[in-house]
Amino acid sequence: GQNIDQPTEMTATEGAIVQINCTYQTSGFNGLFWYQQHAGEAPTFLSYNVLDGLEEKGRFSSFLSRSKGYSYLLLKELQMKDSASYLCAVRDEDNYGQNFVFGPGTRLSVLP
Amino acid sequence: DVKVTQSSRYLVKRTGEKVFLECVQDMDHENMFWYRQDPGLGLRLIYFSYDVKMKEKGDIPEGYSVSREKKERFSLILESASTNQTSMYLCASSSWTDSSYNSPLHFGNGTRLTVT
């Protein structure tokens, strides 16, 4: 079956580094996506991994290990505006390769 | 920037009513999606459309139908609303040809539907 796991909530301090983990089991794999969603707003695309390794994008980095079914999102130099939910999603092979399976999301609170 | 617009941010309907949720995207995307988002469950796909008049069932299509008469518009219909359909509904679109990031989803701001 399809399953994606993430921690439900995390708390970190402004200026710190936080790592949000995601493990997945899906039928097929066509990439892993991270989205950020502020309360009451639309999810917005953050990063994409399809090969093993680290992708860096400013303060945000995302890592993928396909053999382990594992990814993490690393947020550096945390700011208050990073308080949001972070959604891990895997694109599998269903629906003509347009099927996204989402995890439950991790709510991150950044404290001063 | 891609813009996905959902017609209502908040809706309150009564049990048994027929409910229409409208979504419009302005980037000529082929694919459009309807998800619902519930705490602890993440986003679950209701229906997907890859072309005008084409639709595919997602994980939870029961109690819903969709319509795609024009490429830019994708409507979700609750034939007879029930209280367990109280949720946040998110529309999204993507393009086959957006290969730079493997066609990410672009979301609307959501419609929070309450059925009483």
mmCIF file of C-alpha atoms in Angstrom:
data_model
loop_
_atom_site.group_PDB
_atom_site.id
_atom_site.type_symbol
_atom_site.label_atom_id
_atom_site.label_comp_id
_atom_site.label_asym_id
_atom_site.label_seq_id
_atom_site.Cartn_x
_atom_site.Cartn_y
_atom_site.Cartn_z
ATOM 1 C CA GLY A 1 0.000 0.000 0.000
ATOM 2 C CA GLN A 2 0.861 3.669 -0.082
ATOM 3 C CA ASN A 3 2.216 5.185 3.098
ATOM 4 C CA ILE A 4 4.112 8.339 3.953
ATOM 5 C CA ASP A 5 5.150 9.172 7.504
ATOM 6 C CA GLN A 6 6.257 12.441 9.023
ATOM 7 C CA PRO A 7 6.405 13.712 12.605
ATOM 8 C CA THR A 8 3.227 15.542 13.495
ATOM 9 C CA GLU A 9 4.785 18.518 15.242
ATOM 10 C CA MET A 10 8.211 20.003 15.831
ATOM 11 C CA THR A 11 9.438 23.031 17.725
ATOM 12 C CA ALA A 12 12.671 24.924 17.187
ATOM 13 C CA THR A 13 14.261 28.234 18.119
ATOM 14 C CA GLU A 14 14.833 31.205 15.854
ATOM 15 C CA GLY A 15 18.275 31.019 14.257
ATOM 16 C CA ALA A 16 18.602 27.259 14.782
ATOM 17 C CA ILE A 17 18.620 24.376 12.300
ATOM 18 C CA VAL A 18 15.789 21.860 12.076
ATOM 19 C CA GLN A 19 15.480 18.605 10.129
ATOM 20 C CA ILE A 20 12.062 17.257 9.178
ATOM 21 C CA ASN A 21 12.095 13.581 8.239
ATOM 22 C CA CYS A 22 9.851 11.737 5.816
ATOM 23 C CA THR A 23 9.693 7.999 5.144
ATOM 24 C CA TYR A 24 7.665 6.516 2.325
ATOM 25 C CA GLN A 25 6.424 3.290 0.797
ATOM 26 C CA THR A 26 4.719 3.810 -2.549
ATOM 27 C CA SER A 27 3.969 1.904 -5.730
ATOM 28 C CA GLY A 28 6.566 3.389 -8.014
ATOM 29 C CA PHE A 29 8.582 6.535 -7.597
ATOM 30 C CA ASN A 30 8.784 9.597 -9.832
ATOM 31 C CA GLY A 31 10.136 12.117 -7.407
ATOM 32 C CA LEU A 32 9.683 13.461 -3.901
ATOM 33 C CA PHE A 33 8.370 16.945 -3.241
ATOM 34 C CA TRP A 34 8.319 19.206 -0.213
ATOM 35 C CA TYR A 35 5.660 21.873 0.191
ATOM 36 C CA GLN A 36 5.255 24.624 2.762
ATOM 37 C CA GLN A 37 1.790 25.564 3.960
ATOM 38 C CA HIS A 38 1.085 28.522 6.229
ATOM 39 C CA ALA A 39 -2.143 28.364 8.209
ATOM 40 C CA GLY A 40 -5.122 29.173 6.018
ATOM 41 C CA GLU A 41 -3.047 29.373 2.853
ATOM 42 C CA ALA A 42 -2.253 27.202 -0.162
ATOM 43 C CA PRO A 43 0.690 24.790 -0.074
ATOM 44 C CA THR A 44 3.624 26.212 -2.001
ATOM 45 C CA PHE A 45 6.330 24.166 -3.705
ATOM 46 C CA LEU A 46 9.694 24.139 -1.920
ATOM 47 C CA SER A 47 11.867 21.405 -3.373
ATOM 48 C CA TYR A 48 12.079 18.315 -5.513
ATOM 49 C CA ASN A 49 14.361 15.267 -5.418
ATOM 50 C CA VAL A 50 14.393 12.400 -7.867
ATOM 51 C CA LEU A 51 18.012 11.222 -7.511
ATOM 52 C CA ASP A 52 19.787 10.299 -4.290
ATOM 53 C CA GLY A 53 21.583 13.108 -2.576
ATOM 54 C CA LEU A 54 21.198 16.625 -1.336
ATOM 55 C CA GLU A 55 19.537 19.521 -3.163
ATOM 56 C CA GLU A 56 20.292 22.937 -1.717
ATOM 57 C CA LYS A 57 18.168 26.014 -2.221
ATOM 58 C CA GLY A 58 19.185 28.912 -0.021
ATOM 59 C CA ARG A 59 18.281 28.233 3.609
ATOM 60 C CA PHE A 60 16.399 25.079 2.625
ATOM 61 C CA SER A 61 17.937 21.751 1.591
ATOM 62 C CA SER A 62 16.298 18.425 0.829
ATOM 63 C CA PHE A 63 17.874 14.987 0.886
ATOM 64 C CA LEU A 64 16.734 11.730 -0.676
ATOM 65 C CA SER A 65 17.722 8.088 -0.265
ATOM 66 C CA ARG A 66 15.597 5.974 -2.598
ATOM 67 C CA SER A 67 16.969 2.660 -1.286
ATOM 68 C CA LYS A 68 15.849 3.586 2.229
ATOM 69 C CA GLY A 69 12.595 5.284 1.237
ATOM 70 C CA TYR A 70 13.717 8.316 3.187
ATOM 71 C CA SER A 71 13.928 12.048 2.754
ATOM 72 C CA TYR A 72 14.507 15.041 4.964
ATOM 73 C CA LEU A 73 14.011 18.771 4.681
ATOM 74 C CA LEU A 74 16.673 20.855 6.412
ATOM 75 C CA LEU A 75 15.886 24.428 7.374
ATOM 76 C CA LYS A 76 18.802 26.598 8.433
ATOM 77 C CA GLU A 77 18.881 29.973 10.207
ATOM 78 C CA LEU A 78 15.270 29.587 11.204
ATOM 79 C CA GLN A 79 13.059 32.637 11.057
ATOM 80 C CA MET A 80 9.686 33.233 12.661
ATOM 81 C CA LYS A 81 8.077 33.192 9.223
ATOM 82 C CA ASP A 82 9.173 29.549 8.821
ATOM 83 C CA SER A 83 6.432 28.562 11.266
ATOM 84 C CA ALA A 84 4.199 26.505 8.976
ATOM 85 C CA SER A 85 3.265 22.964 8.042
ATOM 86 C CA TYR A 86 5.669 21.079 5.811
ATOM 87 C CA LEU A 87 4.192 18.454 3.513
ATOM 88 C CA CYS A 88 6.157 15.571 2.053
ATOM 89 C CA ALA A 89 4.694 14.112 -1.159
ATOM 90 C CA VAL A 90 5.769 11.296 -3.467
ATOM 91 C CA ARG A 91 4.763 11.211 -7.091
ATOM 92 C CA ASP A 92 4.131 7.621 -8.106
ATOM 93 C CA GLU A 93 3.094 5.945 -11.354
ATOM 94 C CA ASP A 94 -0.689 6.045 -11.053
ATOM 95 C CA ASN A 95 -2.896 8.528 -12.914
ATOM 96 C CA TYR A 96 -0.544 8.681 -15.912
ATOM 97 C CA GLY A 97 2.351 9.542 -13.613
ATOM 98 C CA GLN A 98 0.538 12.504 -12.074
ATOM 99 C CA ASN A 99 -0.443 10.907 -8.766
ATOM 100 C CA PHE A 100 0.902 12.587 -5.639
ATOM 101 C CA VAL A 101 0.724 10.760 -2.316
ATOM 102 C CA PHE A 102 0.954 13.164 0.614
ATOM 103 C CA GLY A 103 2.122 12.640 4.151
ATOM 104 C CA PRO A 104 0.109 14.066 7.066
ATOM 105 C CA GLY A 105 2.346 17.139 7.297
ATOM 106 C CA THR A 106 4.668 18.373 10.034
ATOM 107 C CA ARG A 107 3.643 21.501 11.893
ATOM 108 C CA LEU A 108 6.769 23.483 12.742
ATOM 109 C CA SER A 109 6.681 26.161 15.411
ATOM 110 C CA VAL A 110 9.608 28.571 15.546
ATOM 111 C CA LEU A 111 10.003 30.222 18.921
ATOM 112 C CA PRO A 112 11.866 33.471 19.630
ATOM 113 C CA ASP B 1 3.359 33.008 -11.712
ATOM 114 C CA VAL B 2 0.723 30.330 -11.906
ATOM 115 C CA LYS B 3 -2.533 31.397 -10.418
ATOM 116 C CA VAL B 4 -5.108 28.893 -9.248
ATOM 117 C CA THR B 5 -8.269 30.566 -8.028
ATOM 118 C CA GLN B 6 -11.016 28.947 -6.012
ATOM 119 C CA SER B 7 -14.308 30.761 -6.047
ATOM 120 C CA SER B 8 -15.013 30.728 -2.305
ATOM 121 C CA ARG B 9 -12.791 30.749 0.775
ATOM 122 C CA TYR B 10 -15.583 29.754 3.154
ATOM 123 C CA LEU B 11 -18.879 27.995 2.549
ATOM 124 C CA VAL B 12 -21.582 26.829 4.931
ATOM 125 C CA LYS B 13 -24.171 24.421 3.541
ATOM 126 C CA ARG B 14 -26.924 22.263 4.935
ATOM 127 C CA THR B 15 -27.058 18.489 4.806
ATOM 128 C CA GLY B 16 -28.593 17.309 1.553
ATOM 129 C CA GLU B 17 -27.768 20.446 -0.436
ATOM 130 C CA LYS B 18 -25.999 20.229 -3.794
ATOM 131 C CA VAL B 19 -22.710 22.087 -3.558
ATOM 132 C CA PHE B 20 -20.494 23.398 -6.346
ATOM 133 C CA LEU B 21 -16.845 24.283 -5.800
ATOM 134 C CA GLU B 22 -15.212 26.094 -8.688
ATOM 135 C CA CYS B 23 -11.555 26.308 -9.625
ATOM 136 C CA VAL B 24 -9.871 28.252 -12.408
ATOM 137 C CA GLN B 25 -6.213 28.242 -13.445
ATOM 138 C CA ASP B 26 -4.596 30.746 -15.775
ATOM 139 C CA MET B 27 -1.508 28.881 -17.011
ATOM 140 C CA ASP B 28 -3.004 26.560 -19.614
ATOM 141 C CA HIS B 29 -2.166 23.512 -17.497
ATOM 142 C CA GLU B 30 -3.419 20.179 -18.753
ATOM 143 C CA ASN B 31 -3.871 18.556 -15.355
ATOM 144 C CA MET B 32 -6.216 19.623 -12.603
ATOM 145 C CA PHE B 33 -6.910 18.022 -9.250
ATOM 146 C CA TRP B 34 -9.287 18.200 -6.328
ATOM 147 C CA TYR B 35 -7.999 17.254 -2.868
ATOM 148 C CA ARG B 36 -9.485 17.424 0.566
ATOM 149 C CA GLN B 37 -7.307 18.164 3.568
ATOM 150 C CA ASP B 38 -8.162 16.926 7.050
ATOM 151 C CA PRO B 39 -6.028 17.145 10.208
ATOM 152 C CA GLY B 40 -3.793 14.119 10.622
ATOM 153 C CA LEU B 41 -4.786 12.657 7.258
ATOM 154 C CA GLY B 42 -2.919 14.913 4.869
ATOM 155 C CA LEU B 43 -4.178 15.680 1.385
ATOM 156 C CA ARG B 44 -6.309 13.008 -0.233
ATOM 157 C CA LEU B 45 -7.109 12.994 -3.919
ATOM 158 C CA ILE B 46 -10.780 13.102 -4.832
ATOM 159 C CA TYR B 47 -10.608 13.419 -8.618
ATOM 160 C CA PHE B 48 -8.046 14.183 -11.291
ATOM 161 C CA SER B 49 -8.503 15.459 -14.843
ATOM 162 C CA TYR B 50 -5.822 15.362 -17.526
ATOM 163 C CA ASP B 51 -7.834 16.966 -20.312
ATOM 164 C CA VAL B 52 -11.175 18.566 -21.084
ATOM 165 C CA LYS B 53 -14.038 16.167 -20.331
ATOM 166 C CA MET B 54 -11.592 13.571 -18.989
ATOM 167 C CA LYS B 55 -11.594 12.515 -15.353
ATOM 168 C CA GLU B 56 -10.122 9.833 -13.162
ATOM 169 C CA LYS B 57 -11.198 8.813 -9.682
ATOM 170 C CA GLY B 58 -8.793 9.421 -6.865
ATOM 171 C CA ASP B 59 -8.631 7.761 -3.481
ATOM 172 C CA ILE B 60 -11.940 9.071 -2.093
ATOM 173 C CA PRO B 61 -14.395 9.823 -4.936
ATOM 174 C CA GLU B 62 -17.529 8.605 -3.148
ATOM 175 C CA GLY B 63 -20.105 11.346 -2.759
ATOM 176 C CA TYR B 64 -18.355 13.620 -5.265
ATOM 177 C CA SER B 65 -18.436 14.253 -8.985
ATOM 178 C CA VAL B 66 -16.473 16.623 -11.213
ATOM 179 C CA SER B 67 -16.860 18.546 -14.417
ATOM 180 C CA ARG B 68 -14.242 19.861 -16.824
ATOM 181 C CA GLU B 69 -15.894 21.533 -19.785
ATOM 182 C CA LYS B 70 -13.072 24.011 -20.384
ATOM 183 C CA LYS B 71 -9.345 23.529 -19.948
ATOM 184 C CA GLU B 72 -8.986 26.259 -17.341
ATOM 185 C CA ARG B 73 -11.939 25.286 -15.149
ATOM 186 C CA PHE B 74 -12.468 22.242 -12.934
ATOM 187 C CA SER B 75 -15.568 21.974 -10.774
ATOM 188 C CA LEU B 76 -16.178 19.707 -7.805
ATOM 189 C CA ILE B 77 -19.770 18.777 -7.077
ATOM 190 C CA LEU B 78 -21.166 17.374 -3.869
ATOM 191 C CA GLU B 79 -24.417 15.821 -5.020
ATOM 192 C CA SER B 80 -25.956 15.709 -1.539
ATOM 193 C CA ALA B 81 -23.739 17.239 1.099
ATOM 194 C CA SER B 82 -23.201 15.349 4.329
ATOM 195 C CA THR B 83 -21.550 16.362 7.592
ATOM 196 C CA ASN B 84 -18.574 14.070 6.941
ATOM 197 C CA GLN B 85 -17.767 16.212 3.917
ATOM 198 C CA THR B 86 -16.928 19.135 6.172
ATOM 199 C CA SER B 87 -13.320 19.786 5.223
ATOM 200 C CA MET B 88 -10.799 22.013 3.461
ATOM 201 C CA TYR B 89 -10.931 21.504 -0.291
ATOM 202 C CA LEU B 90 -7.870 22.316 -2.362
ATOM 203 C CA CYS B 91 -7.710 22.593 -6.122
ATOM 204 C CA ALA B 92 -4.380 22.181 -7.915
ATOM 205 C CA SER B 93 -2.996 22.163 -11.431
ATOM 206 C CA SER B 94 0.153 20.938 -13.147
ATOM 207 C CA SER B 95 1.638 20.753 -16.597
ATOM 208 C CA TRP B 96 3.074 17.800 -18.469
ATOM 209 C CA THR B 97 5.673 20.092 -19.968
ATOM 210 C CA ASP B 98 6.967 21.703 -16.754
ATOM 211 C CA SER B 99 9.962 19.423 -16.747
ATOM 212 C CA SER B 100 12.295 21.698 -14.789
ATOM 213 C CA TYR B 101 10.878 20.446 -11.521
ATOM 214 C CA ASN B 102 9.019 17.404 -12.716
ATOM 215 C CA SER B 103 5.661 19.143 -12.859
ATOM 216 C CA PRO B 104 4.973 20.267 -9.275
ATOM 217 C CA LEU B 105 1.430 20.936 -8.197
ATOM 218 C CA HIS B 106 0.255 24.540 -7.975
ATOM 219 C CA PHE B 107 -2.490 24.988 -5.409
ATOM 220 C CA GLY B 108 -5.370 27.366 -4.903
ATOM 221 C CA ASN B 109 -6.012 28.934 -1.491
ATOM 222 C CA GLY B 110 -8.628 26.387 -0.574
ATOM 223 C CA THR B 111 -12.320 26.389 0.277
ATOM 224 C CA ARG B 112 -13.268 25.592 3.836
ATOM 225 C CA LEU B 113 -16.644 23.889 3.612
ATOM 226 C CA THR B 114 -18.838 23.333 6.649
ATOM 227 C CA VAL B 115 -21.896 21.114 6.302
ATOM 228 C CA THR B 116 -24.409 21.456 9.115
#
